[in-house]
Amino acid sequence: MTLKQLSRNEFREYLSRPEFRDSYTGLSGVHSELGIRILDVGEDGVTMSFSPTASMAGSVSTNSCDLGPVATVMDSAMGMSVMLSLEEFSSIATLELRTDWIENPRANCEISVRTKVDTVVEDLIFVQAEAWQEGSVTPFCRGTARFMLTRGEGNLSKVIMNAAKEQEFPDERGSV
Amino acid sequence: MTDYRSLINKIPYAQYHGIVCQEAVSGIQFILQADERFIGNPMIRAFHGGVINGLLGCSMRLTTMHAQNLEYPPELISITTTFLRSAKIENDLFSSAKINRTGRRVVSVSADVWQRRDGEELILVAQATASLKILENKSA
């Protein structure tokens, strides 16, 4: 079975599994380094989190987390929500990412990012994201991104599919 | 002579990622050395977009701090990054920033990231523009 044959619901169900969530953290160098965790996989978006360390601070004057780790989690979370929104799987590329910083995040406090697919126009997908910390009413950072479908089955989707095969993901057709 | 190490030390994230800076014809150049831990997509073995974003942010904030003689790097208000091509993990990334306009409280900056491929000339990987907020007095 190829990834393109996996239905969106099956894919979402797979991403919701604890074993996939556990393996996602080790999926790439950056994910491992930041310890990115999937908290929720919804209809049109995902929620991920990570725990910033002192070495991820953006300034010695504030010790709050730098742009880099937050943008990394936003990009990963937005990319996954794009894949969840597609009727047919495709590789994707980030064209543009904008982040607006409302305030500095608190130091040593977990950061969560939730995403929402905004609009799909042919091969272009517009996505929104918010980053916030526990105890805060408003997000400290908002992000918007544009993704392009590159119409391949490769890249990250292939990695996810390989992981799914290893865990013998069953489908309705009885194959793996 | 400028002590660029003290500049990098103002941003722990830059220090942690081993970003170094050197003087170039166009100003200060920041270098992020290739490392497997920066991989975002294991299939194409490319730098994660967030890591590139982080390099651009450091480049813009530290260039502004240096040019404005600030004690600490300015804070980010917004940053827009355009990704032009994937950056292969095998080669280092280079970045430099340019101050477009300096106000009393806000500075407009742009920056580029390049990569050298197969011994060829540097090719552009990403571009960004940002607004930065100056918070404090200039250093002595």
Short mmCIF file of C-alpha atoms in Angstrom, two decimals:
data_model
loop_
_atom_site.label_atom_id
_atom_site.label_comp_id
_atom_site.label_asym_id
_atom_site.label_seq_id
_atom_site.Cartn_x
_atom_site.Cartn_y
_atom_site.Cartn_z
CA MET A 1 0.00 0.00 0.00
CA THR A 2 1.28 3.47 -0.78
CA LEU A 3 0.76 6.53 1.28
CA LYS A 4 -1.57 7.92 -1.34
CA GLN A 5 -3.93 5.01 -0.71
CA LEU A 6 -4.12 5.77 2.99
CA SER A 7 -7.29 7.74 3.64
CA ARG A 8 -7.19 10.97 5.56
CA ASN A 9 -9.09 9.44 8.47
CA GLU A 10 -6.72 6.48 8.58
CA PHE A 11 -3.77 8.82 8.55
CA ARG A 12 -5.25 10.93 11.34
CA GLU A 13 -6.02 7.81 13.33
CA TYR A 14 -2.44 6.66 12.86
CA LEU A 15 -1.01 10.01 13.97
CA SER A 16 -3.17 9.83 17.08
CA ARG A 17 -1.65 6.55 18.19
CA PRO A 18 0.65 6.71 21.23
CA GLU A 19 3.35 4.69 19.43
CA PHE A 20 3.51 7.21 16.59
CA ARG A 21 3.51 10.14 19.00
CA ASP A 22 6.44 8.54 20.80
CA SER A 23 8.37 7.91 17.59
CA TYR A 24 7.68 11.42 16.24
CA THR A 25 10.09 12.95 18.75
CA GLY A 26 12.90 10.86 17.29
CA LEU A 27 11.87 11.39 13.67
CA SER A 28 14.63 13.89 12.90
CA GLY A 29 17.61 15.58 14.52
CA VAL A 30 15.70 18.75 15.32
CA HIS A 31 12.72 16.90 16.79
CA SER A 32 15.02 14.93 19.08
CA GLU A 33 16.97 17.97 20.13
CA LEU A 34 13.88 19.96 21.06
CA GLY A 35 11.95 16.96 22.36
CA ILE A 36 8.89 17.91 20.28
CA ARG A 37 5.76 16.10 21.42
CA ILE A 38 2.38 15.73 19.70
CA LEU A 39 -0.40 16.60 22.13
CA ASP A 40 -3.43 16.51 19.87
CA VAL A 41 -4.39 15.67 16.29
CA GLY A 42 -7.65 17.32 15.27
CA GLU A 43 -9.79 17.78 12.19
CA ASP A 44 -7.92 20.77 10.81
CA GLY A 45 -4.87 21.17 12.98
CA VAL A 46 -2.46 19.71 15.49
CA THR A 47 -1.04 20.73 18.84
CA MET A 48 2.62 20.14 19.69
CA SER A 49 4.75 21.15 22.63
CA PHE A 50 8.33 21.28 23.86
CA SER A 51 10.17 22.33 26.99
CA PRO A 52 12.69 25.10 26.32
CA THR A 53 16.01 24.91 28.15
CA ALA A 54 18.32 27.72 29.22
CA SER A 55 20.49 27.07 26.15
CA MET A 56 17.54 27.96 23.87
CA ALA A 57 17.25 31.49 25.29
CA GLY A 58 17.13 34.36 22.83
CA SER A 59 18.94 36.86 25.06
CA VAL A 60 20.92 36.84 28.27
CA SER A 61 18.84 39.83 29.36
CA THR A 62 15.51 37.98 29.41
CA ASN A 63 16.34 34.23 29.22
CA SER A 64 13.10 33.70 27.29
CA CYS A 65 13.05 31.20 24.43
CA ASP A 66 14.53 32.27 21.09
CA LEU A 67 12.67 32.51 17.79
CA GLY A 68 14.46 29.42 16.42
CA PRO A 69 12.86 26.67 18.54
CA VAL A 70 9.39 28.27 18.38
CA ALA A 71 9.59 28.67 14.58
CA THR A 72 10.81 25.07 14.32
CA VAL A 73 7.82 23.66 16.18
CA MET A 74 5.45 25.96 14.29
CA ASP A 75 6.84 24.84 10.94
CA SER A 76 6.63 21.15 11.88
CA ALA A 77 3.12 21.46 13.33
CA MET A 78 1.83 23.49 10.39
CA GLY A 79 3.35 21.00 7.94
CA MET A 80 1.62 18.11 9.65
CA SER A 81 -1.71 19.92 9.69
CA VAL A 82 -1.33 20.53 5.95
CA MET A 83 -0.79 16.82 5.38
CA LEU A 84 -3.89 16.08 7.44
CA SER A 85 -5.97 18.45 5.33
CA LEU A 86 -5.15 16.82 1.99
CA GLU A 87 -7.52 14.50 0.19
CA GLU A 88 -4.54 12.88 -1.48
CA PHE A 89 -1.07 12.77 -0.01
CA SER A 90 1.65 14.92 -1.42
CA SER A 91 5.06 16.11 -0.39
CA ILE A 92 5.01 19.75 0.70
CA ALA A 93 7.40 22.69 0.93
CA THR A 94 7.23 25.74 3.18
CA LEU A 95 7.22 28.83 0.97
CA GLU A 96 6.94 31.50 3.61
CA LEU A 97 6.64 31.76 7.38
CA ARG A 98 5.75 34.90 9.31
CA THR A 99 5.80 35.13 13.09
CA ASP A 100 4.50 38.05 15.14
CA TRP A 101 5.85 38.30 18.66
CA ILE A 102 3.31 39.71 21.08
CA GLU A 103 5.47 39.28 24.17
CA ASN A 104 8.46 37.28 25.34
CA PRO A 105 7.66 33.76 26.50
CA ARG A 106 8.46 33.00 30.15
CA ALA A 107 11.74 31.21 30.74
CA ASN A 108 11.72 27.51 31.73
CA CYS A 109 8.02 27.13 30.97
CA GLU A 110 6.63 24.62 28.46
CA ILE A 111 5.59 26.06 25.09
CA SER A 112 2.67 24.68 23.09
CA VAL A 113 1.83 25.39 19.47
CA ARG A 114 -1.54 24.81 17.88
CA THR A 115 -2.20 25.12 14.18
CA LYS A 116 -5.17 25.56 11.90
CA VAL A 117 -5.35 25.14 8.16
CA ASP A 118 -6.92 28.35 6.93
CA THR A 119 -7.42 28.11 3.18
CA VAL A 120 -6.55 25.69 0.40
CA VAL A 121 -6.26 27.20 -3.08
CA GLU A 122 -5.23 24.56 -5.60
CA ASP A 123 -1.60 23.76 -4.69
CA LEU A 124 -1.29 26.51 -2.09
CA ILE A 125 -2.22 26.01 1.55
CA PHE A 126 -2.46 28.84 4.06
CA VAL A 127 -1.98 27.89 7.70
CA GLN A 128 -2.16 29.74 11.02
CA ALA A 129 -0.47 28.95 14.31
CA GLU A 130 -0.40 30.22 17.87
CA ALA A 131 2.22 29.61 20.53
CA TRP A 132 1.28 29.96 24.16
CA GLN A 133 2.27 28.92 27.66
CA GLU A 134 0.28 27.44 30.48
CA GLY A 135 -1.45 30.06 32.58
CA SER A 136 -1.54 32.64 29.79
CA VAL A 137 -4.83 33.82 28.34
CA THR A 138 -3.34 35.06 25.08
CA PRO A 139 -0.65 33.54 22.85
CA PHE A 140 2.80 35.11 23.01
CA CYS A 141 3.38 34.49 19.31
CA ARG A 142 1.21 34.13 16.21
CA GLY A 143 2.37 32.59 12.96
CA THR A 144 1.11 32.33 9.41
CA ALA A 145 2.63 30.24 6.64
CA ARG A 146 2.13 29.35 3.01
CA PHE A 147 2.86 25.82 1.87
CA MET A 148 3.08 24.46 -1.65
CA LEU A 149 2.14 20.94 -2.66
CA THR A 150 5.07 19.52 -4.57
CA ARG A 151 3.04 16.51 -5.72
CA GLY A 152 5.50 13.84 -4.73
CA GLU A 153 5.04 11.02 -2.32
CA GLY A 154 8.53 11.40 -0.97
CA ASN A 155 10.02 13.39 1.84
CA LEU A 156 8.46 13.38 5.27
CA SER A 157 5.34 11.55 4.19
CA LYS A 158 7.54 8.63 3.12
CA VAL A 159 9.22 8.56 6.50
CA ILE A 160 5.86 8.52 8.22
CA MET A 161 4.65 5.78 5.89
CA ASN A 162 7.73 3.68 6.59
CA ALA A 163 7.11 4.08 10.30
CA ALA A 164 3.50 3.06 9.76
CA LYS A 165 4.55 -0.04 7.84
CA GLU A 166 6.97 -1.03 10.56
CA GLN A 167 4.13 -0.91 13.03
CA GLU A 168 1.97 -2.92 10.65
CA PHE A 169 -0.68 -0.33 10.17
CA PRO A 170 -3.75 -2.27 9.06
CA ASP A 171 -6.16 -0.92 6.50
CA GLU A 172 -9.63 -2.00 5.41
CA ARG A 173 -8.17 -3.85 2.44
CA GLY A 174 -6.27 -6.14 4.77
CA SER A 175 -2.86 -5.21 3.49
CA VAL A 176 -0.05 -3.36 5.20
CA MET B 1 39.37 44.82 17.08
CA THR B 2 35.82 43.59 17.55
CA ASP B 3 35.32 40.71 19.95
CA TYR B 4 32.72 38.75 18.01
CA ARG B 5 32.61 35.97 20.59
CA SER B 6 31.16 38.36 23.17
CA LEU B 7 28.53 39.30 20.57
CA ILE B 8 27.46 35.65 20.12
CA ASN B 9 27.45 35.12 23.88
CA LYS B 10 24.56 37.56 24.18
CA ILE B 11 22.27 34.97 22.56
CA PRO B 12 22.55 31.57 24.32
CA TYR B 13 20.69 29.89 21.42
CA ALA B 14 23.35 31.12 18.97
CA GLN B 15 26.08 29.93 21.29
CA TYR B 16 24.38 26.55 21.75
CA HIS B 17 24.11 26.04 17.99
CA GLY B 18 27.77 26.92 17.56
CA ILE B 19 27.09 29.96 15.36
CA VAL B 20 30.29 31.86 14.69
CA CYS B 21 30.78 35.22 13.07
CA GLN B 22 33.51 36.78 11.02
CA GLU B 23 34.16 40.03 9.28
CA ALA B 24 33.21 40.07 5.60
CA VAL B 25 33.33 42.70 2.86
CA SER B 26 29.61 43.40 3.31
CA GLY B 27 29.75 43.47 7.13
CA ILE B 28 29.48 40.71 9.70
CA GLN B 29 28.88 37.22 8.39
CA PHE B 30 27.35 34.50 10.57
CA ILE B 31 28.09 30.83 9.98
CA LEU B 32 26.07 27.84 11.13
CA GLN B 33 28.15 24.73 10.75
CA ALA B 34 26.52 21.66 9.24
CA ASP B 35 25.39 19.15 11.83
CA GLU B 36 23.03 16.16 11.75
CA ARG B 37 21.08 17.58 14.70
CA PHE B 38 19.72 20.33 12.43
CA ILE B 39 18.00 17.88 10.08
CA GLY B 40 14.30 18.54 9.67
CA ASN B 41 13.49 16.09 6.93
CA PRO B 42 15.49 12.85 7.12
CA MET B 43 14.57 11.82 3.55
CA ILE B 44 16.16 14.80 1.85
CA ARG B 45 18.64 15.42 4.69
CA ALA B 46 18.00 19.14 4.77
CA PHE B 47 18.22 21.81 7.48
CA HIS B 48 14.88 22.36 9.22
CA GLY B 49 13.18 25.62 8.23
CA GLY B 50 12.99 26.60 11.89
CA VAL B 51 16.77 26.31 12.26
CA ILE B 52 17.21 28.55 9.21
CA ASN B 53 14.72 30.96 10.75
CA GLY B 54 16.71 30.92 13.97
CA LEU B 55 19.95 31.73 12.10
CA LEU B 56 18.26 34.63 10.30
CA GLY B 57 16.90 35.96 13.60
CA CYS B 58 20.33 35.80 15.28
CA SER B 59 21.97 37.40 12.27
CA MET B 60 19.54 40.33 12.24
CA ARG B 61 19.51 40.92 16.00
CA LEU B 62 23.29 40.68 16.46
CA THR B 63 24.04 42.86 13.41
CA THR B 64 21.69 45.52 14.81
CA MET B 65 23.17 45.20 18.29
CA HIS B 66 26.66 45.66 16.87
CA ALA B 67 25.75 48.55 14.57
CA GLN B 68 23.74 50.40 17.21
CA ASN B 69 26.25 49.71 19.98
CA LEU B 70 23.55 48.15 22.18
CA GLU B 71 24.22 46.23 25.35
CA TYR B 72 21.70 43.50 24.50
CA PRO B 73 20.23 42.23 21.23
CA PRO B 74 16.97 43.97 20.25
CA GLU B 75 13.73 42.05 20.62
CA LEU B 76 11.75 40.67 17.75
CA ILE B 77 8.42 42.24 16.76
CA SER B 78 7.84 40.27 13.57
CA ILE B 79 9.84 38.30 11.03
CA THR B 80 8.84 37.04 7.59
CA THR B 81 10.99 34.37 6.01
CA THR B 82 10.82 33.24 2.39
CA PHE B 83 12.31 29.82 1.73
CA LEU B 84 13.81 29.64 -1.74
CA ARG B 85 15.29 26.14 -1.77
CA SER B 86 16.15 23.36 0.64
CA ALA B 87 19.50 23.59 2.42
CA LYS B 88 21.44 20.32 2.31
CA ILE B 89 22.78 19.24 5.69
CA GLU B 90 26.27 18.50 4.33
CA ASN B 91 27.27 22.15 3.89
CA ASP B 92 27.51 25.12 6.27
CA LEU B 93 25.04 28.00 6.14
CA PHE B 94 26.14 31.63 5.85
CA SER B 95 24.05 34.64 6.79
CA SER B 96 24.42 38.38 6.83
CA ALA B 97 21.96 41.14 7.65
CA LYS B 98 21.36 44.68 6.48
CA ILE B 99 19.71 47.47 8.42
CA ASN B 100 17.13 49.14 6.22
CA ARG B 101 15.93 51.86 8.57
CA THR B 102 16.64 52.83 12.14
CA GLY B 103 14.04 54.62 14.20
CA ARG B 104 14.18 55.62 17.85
CA ARG B 105 12.43 52.43 19.01
CA VAL B 106 12.09 50.20 15.96
CA VAL B 107 14.64 48.97 13.44
CA SER B 108 13.80 47.42 10.07
CA VAL B 109 16.28 44.72 9.04
CA SER B 110 16.64 42.17 6.26
CA ALA B 111 18.88 39.12 6.03
CA ASP B 112 19.86 36.34 3.66
CA VAL B 113 21.06 32.77 4.12
CA TRP B 114 23.35 31.15 1.55
CA GLN B 115 24.95 27.78 1.10
CA ARG B 116 27.90 26.62 -0.97
CA ARG B 117 27.13 23.57 -3.12
CA ASP B 118 29.80 21.30 -4.61
CA GLY B 119 32.49 23.94 -4.43
CA GLU B 120 30.39 26.37 -6.45
CA GLU B 121 29.48 29.92 -5.58
CA LEU B 122 27.15 30.63 -2.71
CA ILE B 123 23.50 30.13 -3.59
CA LEU B 124 20.61 31.83 -1.84
CA VAL B 125 18.56 29.56 0.43
CA ALA B 126 16.26 31.96 2.32
CA GLN B 127 15.54 35.64 2.83
CA ALA B 128 13.86 37.44 5.71
CA THR B 129 12.71 40.88 6.78
CA ALA B 130 12.05 41.78 10.38
CA SER B 131 11.05 44.58 12.70
CA LEU B 132 13.08 44.76 15.89
CA LYS B 133 12.36 46.68 19.08
CA ILE B 134 15.15 48.55 20.84
CA LEU B 135 14.61 48.43 24.57
CA GLU B 136 17.49 49.86 26.44
CA ASN B 137 20.27 52.39 26.52
CA LYS B 138 23.32 52.02 24.40
CA SER B 139 26.34 50.43 26.01
CA ALA B 140 29.20 52.63 27.11
#
